Coordinates of C-alpha atoms in Angstrom, one line a residue:
M1 CA 36.5 244.2 -79.7
T2 CA 37.3 241.9 -76.4
P3 CA 35.0 241.9 -74.0
A4 CA 34.8 244.2 -70.7
G5 CA 37.8 242.8 -68.4
A6 CA 37.5 242.5 -64.5
A7 CA 38.7 245.4 -64.0
G8 CA 35.8 247.1 -66.1
G9 CA 34.6 250.6 -66.6
F10 CA 32.7 253.6 -68.5
I11 CA 32.2 254.9 -71.5
I12 CA 31.7 259.0 -72.2
T13 CA 29.2 259.9 -74.9
G14 CA 27.3 263.5 -75.3
T15 CA 24.9 264.7 -77.0
D16 CA 27.2 267.0 -78.7
T17 CA 30.2 267.6 -79.3
G18 CA 32.1 270.1 -78.1
I19 CA 30.0 269.6 -74.9
G20 CA 32.5 269.2 -71.5
K21 CA 33.0 265.2 -72.3
T22 CA 36.5 265.4 -71.5
V23 CA 36.6 267.9 -68.9
F24 CA 34.0 265.2 -67.2
A25 CA 35.6 261.7 -68.2
A26 CA 39.2 263.2 -67.0
A27 CA 37.5 264.1 -63.7
L28 CA 36.1 260.9 -63.3
A29 CA 39.5 258.8 -63.8
G30 CA 40.9 260.5 -61.3
A31 CA 38.2 260.2 -58.8
I32 CA 38.1 256.8 -59.6
D33 CA 41.9 255.9 -60.1
A34 CA 41.2 254.8 -63.8
A35 CA 42.9 254.6 -66.5
Y36 CA 41.9 256.5 -69.4
W37 CA 41.1 255.8 -73.4
K38 CA 40.5 257.6 -76.6
P39 CA 40.2 255.0 -79.2
V40 CA 39.7 257.6 -82.6
Q41 CA 41.6 261.5 -82.6
A42 CA 40.4 264.0 -84.8
G43 CA 41.9 266.6 -84.6
L44 CA 46.1 267.0 -83.8
D45 CA 46.4 271.3 -84.0
G46 CA 47.1 272.3 -80.0
Q47 CA 45.7 270.3 -77.1
T48 CA 44.1 266.9 -78.0
D49 CA 41.8 264.9 -75.6
A50 CA 44.2 262.6 -74.6
Q51 CA 46.6 265.1 -73.3
A52 CA 43.6 267.1 -71.7
V53 CA 42.8 264.1 -69.6
A54 CA 47.0 264.1 -68.7
R55 CA 47.3 267.7 -67.6
L56 CA 43.1 267.5 -65.7
S57 CA 43.6 264.0 -64.3
G58 CA 46.1 264.1 -62.0
L59 CA 47.2 260.6 -63.8
P60 CA 50.2 259.3 -63.9
P61 CA 51.8 259.5 -67.6
G62 CA 51.3 255.3 -68.3
R63 CA 47.6 255.4 -67.6
I64 CA 47.2 257.4 -70.2
L65 CA 47.3 255.0 -72.7
P66 CA 48.0 255.5 -76.7
E67 CA 45.0 255.7 -79.1
A68 CA 44.7 253.5 -81.7
Y69 CA 43.7 256.6 -85.1
R70 CA 45.0 259.5 -84.9
L71 CA 43.4 261.4 -86.7
A72 CA 45.1 265.2 -87.9
L73 CA 41.7 266.7 -89.5
P74 CA 38.9 268.3 -87.0
A75 CA 36.2 266.4 -88.7
S76 CA 33.7 263.2 -87.9
P77 CA 35.6 260.6 -87.5
H78 CA 35.2 258.4 -91.2
R79 CA 35.6 261.5 -93.0
A80 CA 39.2 262.4 -90.8
A81 CA 40.4 259.4 -92.5
E82 CA 38.6 259.6 -95.5
A83 CA 40.7 261.6 -95.7
Q84 CA 44.2 260.5 -94.8
A85 CA 43.1 257.5 -97.3
I86 CA 42.3 255.5 -94.2
T87 CA 39.7 252.4 -92.7
I88 CA 39.0 253.0 -89.5
N89 CA 39.1 248.7 -89.0
P90 CA 36.8 247.6 -85.4
A91 CA 39.2 245.2 -84.4
A92 CA 41.8 248.2 -83.5
L93 CA 39.3 249.5 -81.5
A94 CA 39.6 246.3 -79.3
L95 CA 39.5 247.7 -75.2
P96 CA 43.1 248.1 -74.1
A97 CA 44.2 245.4 -71.4
S98 CA 43.7 247.9 -67.4
P99 CA 44.0 246.0 -64.1
R100 CA 42.3 249.2 -63.1
P101 CA 39.1 251.0 -64.2
L102 CA 38.8 251.5 -67.3
V103 CA 37.4 255.8 -68.2
V104 CA 37.0 255.4 -73.1
E105 CA 35.7 258.6 -74.3
G106 CA 34.1 258.8 -77.5
A107 CA 33.6 261.3 -80.1
G108 CA 30.8 263.5 -80.8
G109 CA 28.1 261.9 -79.6
P110 CA 27.0 258.5 -80.0
L111 CA 25.9 257.4 -84.5
V112 CA 29.1 259.7 -84.9
P113 CA 30.6 257.2 -87.8
L114 CA 33.9 255.8 -87.9
T115 CA 32.8 255.1 -91.4
R116 CA 30.0 254.6 -93.6
R117 CA 28.9 251.6 -91.7
L118 CA 29.9 252.0 -88.3
L119 CA 28.4 253.9 -86.1
F120 CA 30.5 255.2 -82.4
A121 CA 27.6 252.8 -80.7
D122 CA 27.8 249.6 -82.5
V123 CA 31.3 249.6 -81.4
F124 CA 29.8 251.1 -77.7
A125 CA 27.9 247.5 -77.8
G126 CA 30.5 245.2 -78.6
W127 CA 32.6 247.0 -75.5
G128 CA 30.2 245.7 -72.9
L129 CA 31.1 248.3 -70.6
P130 CA 28.1 250.5 -69.0
V131 CA 27.3 254.1 -71.3
I132 CA 27.2 257.7 -69.3
L133 CA 25.8 260.4 -71.5
C134 CA 27.2 264.0 -70.8
A135 CA 23.8 266.6 -71.3
R136 CA 24.9 270.1 -71.6
T137 CA 22.4 272.0 -69.5
S138 CA 21.6 274.8 -72.0
L139 CA 18.4 274.9 -75.1
G140 CA 17.7 271.6 -76.3
T141 CA 19.4 269.3 -74.1
I142 CA 15.7 267.5 -73.4
N143 CA 15.6 266.3 -76.8
H144 CA 19.0 265.8 -77.6
S145 CA 19.5 263.7 -74.4
L146 CA 16.7 261.9 -75.6
L147 CA 17.1 260.8 -78.4
C148 CA 20.1 259.7 -77.4
I149 CA 19.1 257.4 -74.5
E150 CA 16.5 255.9 -76.8
A151 CA 19.4 255.1 -79.0
L152 CA 21.2 253.2 -77.0
A153 CA 19.2 251.6 -75.3
R154 CA 17.7 249.8 -78.7
R155 CA 21.3 247.5 -79.1
G156 CA 20.9 246.8 -75.5
I157 CA 23.8 249.6 -74.3
A158 CA 23.3 249.7 -70.4
L159 CA 23.0 253.5 -69.5
H160 CA 24.7 254.2 -66.1
G161 CA 23.6 257.1 -66.4
V162 CA 23.9 261.3 -67.4
A163 CA 26.0 263.7 -66.5
F164 CA 25.3 267.0 -66.8
I165 CA 27.3 269.9 -67.4
G166 CA 26.8 273.2 -67.1
A167 CA 24.8 275.8 -64.8
A168 CA 22.0 274.6 -63.5
N169 CA 18.4 274.2 -64.7
D170 CA 16.2 271.2 -62.2
D171 CA 14.1 271.4 -64.5
S172 CA 15.0 269.4 -67.5
E173 CA 18.0 267.8 -65.7
H174 CA 15.2 266.3 -63.5
I175 CA 12.9 265.6 -67.3
I176 CA 15.2 263.8 -68.8
A177 CA 16.0 261.7 -66.1
E178 CA 12.3 261.8 -65.4
L179 CA 11.2 260.5 -69.6
G180 CA 14.2 258.8 -70.2
G181 CA 14.0 256.5 -66.6
V182 CA 17.7 257.0 -66.3
R183 CA 19.7 258.6 -63.7
R184 CA 21.2 261.6 -63.1
L185 CA 24.1 261.3 -61.8
G186 CA 25.1 264.7 -61.0
R187 CA 26.4 268.4 -62.5
L188 CA 29.7 269.5 -63.5
P189 CA 29.4 273.7 -64.1
H190 CA 32.2 275.3 -66.2
L191 CA 35.0 276.2 -64.2
A192 CA 36.2 280.2 -64.4
T193 CA 40.0 278.2 -63.7
L194 CA 40.1 274.5 -65.5
A195 CA 43.2 272.9 -63.4
P196 CA 43.2 270.1 -61.5
A197 CA 42.2 270.8 -58.0
P198 CA 39.6 272.8 -59.3
L199 CA 38.2 270.2 -61.2
R200 CA 38.8 267.7 -58.2
A201 CA 36.8 270.1 -56.0
A202 CA 33.6 270.4 -58.7
F203 CA 33.5 266.8 -59.1
A204 CA 33.1 266.3 -55.3
A205 CA 31.1 268.7 -55.2
G206 CA 28.8 267.5 -57.8
F207 CA 28.8 264.3 -57.8
R208 CA 28.8 260.6 -54.6
R209 CA 32.5 258.9 -55.6
E210 CA 29.9 255.7 -54.2
D211 CA 28.2 256.2 -57.8
F212 CA 30.9 254.6 -59.8
H213 CA 31.6 251.9 -57.4
P214 CA 31.6 248.9 -59.7
G215 CA 29.0 247.6 -57.6
N216 CA 26.6 250.6 -57.8
R217 CA 26.1 249.9 -61.4
R218 CA 22.6 249.5 -63.2
A219 CA 22.3 247.1 -65.8

């Protein structure tokens, strides 16, 4: 796996699947004028994550980079690959070269397996990009978030901060930041209309763009 290039970027992971990290990734990629890469897509029925980001981010088509693996079964990547008699090769997951910041989206959470011996977090550690953890604001988020924060810290992975998704829950958001020793980046609400313009407005209202500047990253 190659280290992060000079342009840098962020890895987007979540405390769970289906929490809205693809929507956050689209908003972030558009806000920082990045390129987007989903290395492993598991599930090809309907709109893929890359297609959703293309629709929502406002990025030109050339900045939506092709997946390394496109797997039909909507399941954990290790299982989806096995269903097609494929073994995911870590060498195929080298970060693509990009002159712009790269927003890389994982699948599910950091401990999702890519093979029966390799976790996404293992790949994150090799990439060397800071991670943004997307967390729900609903019940259960404190435990799930703190477990993910511990898992990343144990592997020496830099956590840039937590992006919350959902209705405001100030107590949960603050205690996760305090107990986890991490930065609360902001919150993206669920949108009644999921389209580029309202997503841009919601991101601008909920986050500070300067928090994603290369000079404002936590080690």
